[in-house]
XYZ file of C-alpha atoms in Angstrom:
276
model
C -47.033 -55.193 47.838
C -43.698 -53.481 47.150
C -40.714 -54.407 44.470
C -39.276 -57.591 46.038
C -36.069 -56.901 48.073
C -33.113 -59.118 46.008
C -30.437 -56.382 47.605
C -29.944 -53.238 49.295
C -28.117 -50.745 46.829
C -28.398 -47.069 45.812
C -28.005 -48.740 42.377
C -31.272 -50.341 42.649
C -33.195 -47.655 44.689
C -36.178 -48.824 42.720
C -36.513 -51.823 45.204
C -37.842 -48.708 47.749
C -41.086 -47.719 45.999
C -44.597 -48.803 46.438
C -45.984 -49.592 43.916
C -49.609 -51.306 44.799
C -51.899 -49.542 47.727
C -53.176 -52.615 47.914
C -52.970 -56.739 47.496
C -56.002 -58.204 49.012
C -57.204 -59.740 45.943
C -56.270 -62.118 43.239
C -55.204 -59.971 40.626
C -55.709 -61.913 37.281
C -55.172 -61.478 33.599
C -52.150 -59.417 34.310
C -49.528 -58.519 31.521
C -45.997 -59.286 32.514
C -43.040 -56.533 31.138
C -39.557 -57.772 31.512
C -36.827 -55.328 30.905
C -33.439 -57.333 30.312
C -30.919 -54.516 31.013
C -27.277 -54.378 31.273
C -26.939 -55.063 35.194
C -30.246 -55.712 36.037
C -33.722 -57.682 34.744
C -37.263 -56.075 35.841
C -40.046 -58.117 36.078
C -42.935 -55.165 35.810
C -46.505 -56.863 36.790
C -49.305 -54.316 35.078
C -52.908 -54.391 35.347
C -53.720 -52.434 31.992
C -51.780 -49.393 32.472
C -51.327 -49.698 35.782
C -47.986 -50.479 36.944
C -48.651 -52.829 40.323
C -45.765 -54.515 41.226
C -42.497 -55.746 40.194
C -39.445 -58.086 40.771
C -35.663 -57.094 40.290
C -33.130 -59.350 39.939
C -29.242 -59.165 38.825
C -28.847 -59.943 35.144
C -25.742 -61.769 35.118
C -25.116 -62.412 38.857
C -28.329 -63.993 39.013
C -28.220 -67.708 37.569
C -31.408 -68.968 35.442
C -32.017 -71.023 38.577
C -31.812 -68.529 41.048
C -34.004 -66.233 38.693
C -36.563 -69.043 38.459
C -36.524 -69.432 42.427
C -37.424 -65.889 42.977
C -39.812 -65.607 40.359
C -41.668 -68.440 41.510
C -41.595 -67.167 45.311
C -42.874 -63.768 43.621
C -45.847 -64.879 41.796
C -46.718 -67.780 44.496
C -46.466 -65.153 47.173
C -48.788 -62.390 45.139
C -51.322 -64.974 43.599
C -50.774 -63.550 40.144
C -52.371 -64.918 36.731
C -50.431 -63.871 34.101
C -52.388 -63.902 29.977
C -49.938 -61.734 28.221
C -46.508 -59.796 27.758
C -43.375 -59.529 26.440
C -39.537 -59.195 26.802
C -37.575 -55.903 25.906
C -33.886 -56.503 26.105
C -30.410 -54.857 25.192
C -28.808 -57.880 26.200
C -29.569 -60.676 23.528
C -27.250 -63.619 25.167
C -29.805 -63.154 28.030
C -33.036 -63.080 25.594
C -33.836 -66.647 25.212
C -32.793 -68.317 28.571
C -36.042 -65.738 30.220
C -38.459 -66.240 27.494
C -38.113 -70.238 28.354
C -38.083 -69.008 32.224
C -41.338 -66.988 31.581
C -43.105 -69.978 29.636
C -41.636 -72.663 33.018
C -42.829 -70.490 35.931
C -45.605 -68.190 34.027
C -47.417 -70.410 31.619
C -47.560 -67.936 28.805
C -45.794 -67.327 25.844
C -43.834 -63.943 25.347
C -42.616 -62.543 22.110
C -39.261 -60.295 21.789
C -39.523 -56.805 21.102
C -38.010 -55.927 17.937
C -36.896 -52.442 17.907
C -36.259 -52.187 14.226
C -39.892 -53.066 13.389
C -41.364 -50.827 16.006
C -42.787 -47.650 13.995
C -44.680 -45.380 15.463
C -41.706 -43.391 16.462
C -40.414 -40.686 14.471
C -36.772 -39.344 14.540
C -34.549 -37.208 13.307
C -31.232 -39.175 13.615
C -28.682 -40.752 11.158
C -29.626 -44.051 11.927
C -32.545 -45.087 13.294
C -32.167 -49.040 13.639
C -29.326 -48.215 16.255
C -31.943 -46.683 18.887
C -32.593 -49.655 21.777
C -35.283 -50.907 23.078
C -34.845 -49.216 26.321
C -34.614 -45.671 24.203
C -37.966 -46.778 22.363
C -39.366 -47.268 25.649
C -38.203 -44.242 27.244
C -39.132 -41.980 24.223
C -42.335 -43.648 23.823
C -43.387 -43.223 27.436
C -42.251 -39.337 28.052
C -44.146 -38.373 24.956
C -47.174 -40.118 26.011
C -47.205 -39.294 29.968
C -45.874 -35.946 29.938
C -45.627 -34.051 26.187
C -43.076 -32.545 23.772
C -40.375 -31.228 23.681
C -39.047 -32.901 26.130
C -35.188 -34.288 27.685
C -35.071 -37.112 29.306
C -31.787 -38.020 31.643
C -31.950 -41.708 32.382
C -29.116 -43.078 35.080
C -28.219 -46.135 35.541
C -25.751 -48.572 33.860
C -25.237 -46.088 31.211
C -26.158 -42.534 31.472
C -28.764 -41.649 28.874
C -30.146 -38.358 27.907
C -32.403 -38.185 25.173
C -34.213 -35.024 23.677
C -37.607 -35.118 21.661
C -38.624 -31.694 19.818
C -41.525 -30.082 19.525
C -42.431 -31.879 16.225
C -42.316 -35.680 18.675
C -39.143 -36.158 16.466
C -36.586 -38.011 18.501
C -33.722 -35.639 17.908
C -30.610 -37.079 19.301
C -28.837 -38.062 22.556
C -25.754 -38.413 25.006
C -24.226 -40.937 26.042
C -22.203 -40.949 29.441
C -20.222 -43.374 31.768
C -22.739 -43.998 34.972
C -21.991 -43.316 38.538
C -20.761 -47.344 38.624
C -19.044 -47.472 35.756
C -17.367 -44.006 36.276
C -16.082 -45.568 39.056
C -14.656 -48.632 37.461
C -12.796 -46.344 34.772
C -10.616 -45.685 37.714
C -9.646 -48.628 39.132
C -8.562 -49.577 35.150
C -6.068 -46.861 34.537
C -5.049 -45.885 38.332
C -3.557 -49.491 40.141
C -3.916 -46.767 43.791
C -7.116 -46.116 43.668
C -9.347 -47.904 45.789
C -12.618 -50.393 44.378
C -15.528 -48.618 45.170
C -18.837 -50.820 45.061
C -21.893 -48.693 45.710
C -22.221 -45.843 45.085
C -23.709 -42.626 47.683
C -24.390 -38.773 47.148
C -21.547 -36.929 48.457
C -21.706 -33.828 50.491
C -21.577 -30.623 48.635
C -17.683 -29.970 50.082
C -14.714 -31.387 48.698
C -14.170 -35.238 49.659
C -12.097 -35.366 52.653
C -10.300 -39.389 51.397
C -9.771 -40.797 48.411
C -12.910 -42.595 48.338
C -14.968 -39.283 48.559
C -12.656 -37.990 46.116
C -13.563 -39.694 43.777
C -17.378 -40.273 44.276
C -17.563 -36.384 44.475
C -16.183 -36.147 41.264
C -18.049 -38.761 39.184
C -21.348 -37.276 41.217
C -20.486 -33.431 40.691
C -19.837 -33.845 37.240
C -22.589 -35.419 36.056
C -25.140 -33.164 38.439
C -23.642 -30.304 36.406
C -23.602 -31.794 32.798
C -27.471 -32.510 33.363
C -27.645 -28.652 34.754
C -26.169 -27.560 31.227
C -27.680 -29.869 29.183
C -31.419 -28.408 29.497
C -30.219 -24.846 28.866
C -29.370 -25.576 25.687
C -33.199 -26.368 24.940
C -36.041 -24.239 24.241
C -37.787 -22.832 27.131
C -40.699 -25.208 28.012
C -38.548 -28.347 27.657
C -39.722 -30.573 30.264
C -36.800 -32.273 31.765
C -37.513 -36.106 33.077
C -35.445 -37.999 35.068
C -35.217 -41.345 35.563
C -33.351 -44.454 35.798
C -32.190 -46.186 38.586
C -29.516 -43.485 40.237
C -32.366 -40.850 39.586
C -33.409 -40.347 43.315
C -29.756 -39.341 43.956
C -29.871 -36.232 41.885
C -33.361 -35.247 41.828
C -32.723 -32.894 44.771
C -29.913 -30.812 43.007
C -31.695 -30.476 39.752
C -34.856 -28.025 39.493
C -38.214 -27.876 37.372
C -37.791 -31.403 36.791
C -40.306 -34.794 36.527
C -39.057 -37.381 38.413
C -40.343 -41.224 36.878
C -37.911 -44.074 38.521
C -40.551 -46.817 36.407
C -40.692 -44.415 33.038
C -39.069 -47.685 31.080
C -41.640 -50.169 32.615
C -44.496 -47.903 31.853
C -43.164 -47.118 28.127
C -42.814 -51.078 27.702
C -45.437 -51.656 28.058
C -47.437 -48.684 26.157
C -45.261 -50.470 23.237
C -47.328 -53.438 24.093
C -50.302 -52.449 24.266
C -50.188 -50.708 20.911
C -48.589 -53.817 19.137
C -51.625 -55.695 21.040
C -54.294 -53.801 19.449
């Protein structure tokens, strides 16, 4: 079984990953971890610590009714039975809607993770209460799965670079526009530039037309930024690429770990810790 396809898009390259080696048996007592992001809402299926499968929907483009239909089909076709779960959200307006949807379709009550109540993350930042659920999940997964010090590059709607030092402290971050957001900014300020919907990896050469030139600049400025950032940290710092666009840049970055599902894994680690 693989993640169910909603729409073919580079921004949703998660859809191409095989997650489960065998689905010939009914899966029971599963955990449902829901990641509500600014672009997508992902329903992650975990068998204890193992990510077994997942469904990707659009947070805003898909209505609640559409999400319900997709989730019902997904659960029925895979014969899943859930016993527990949790919602991790950076879109508060969607959290309760999804909570009610899970109750209706999966017959379980799921809580909404409160980042401010989480205490198992040491920080060296000005205001720990500003750290969102997705960032906490990235940091916990990287720390537990790959060790420290590490530098996470999470490429999505917003590109995030997060550092954890050798003392296991979250030491700071950098935000920059994601590929799609960067392209959209051209349209806001330059009326004659085209509106590009799907981002793709450009060639190494400069663009031969307007669209290619826009994509080239956005892509290579991000790659260059990542390469520069890792040189600023101590030798031995692990570079971890994740997020929906990480596959687009992995061939250009040396000495890295690629884990496209780092955020979901971190959410499940946090949930298992809370449930103990």
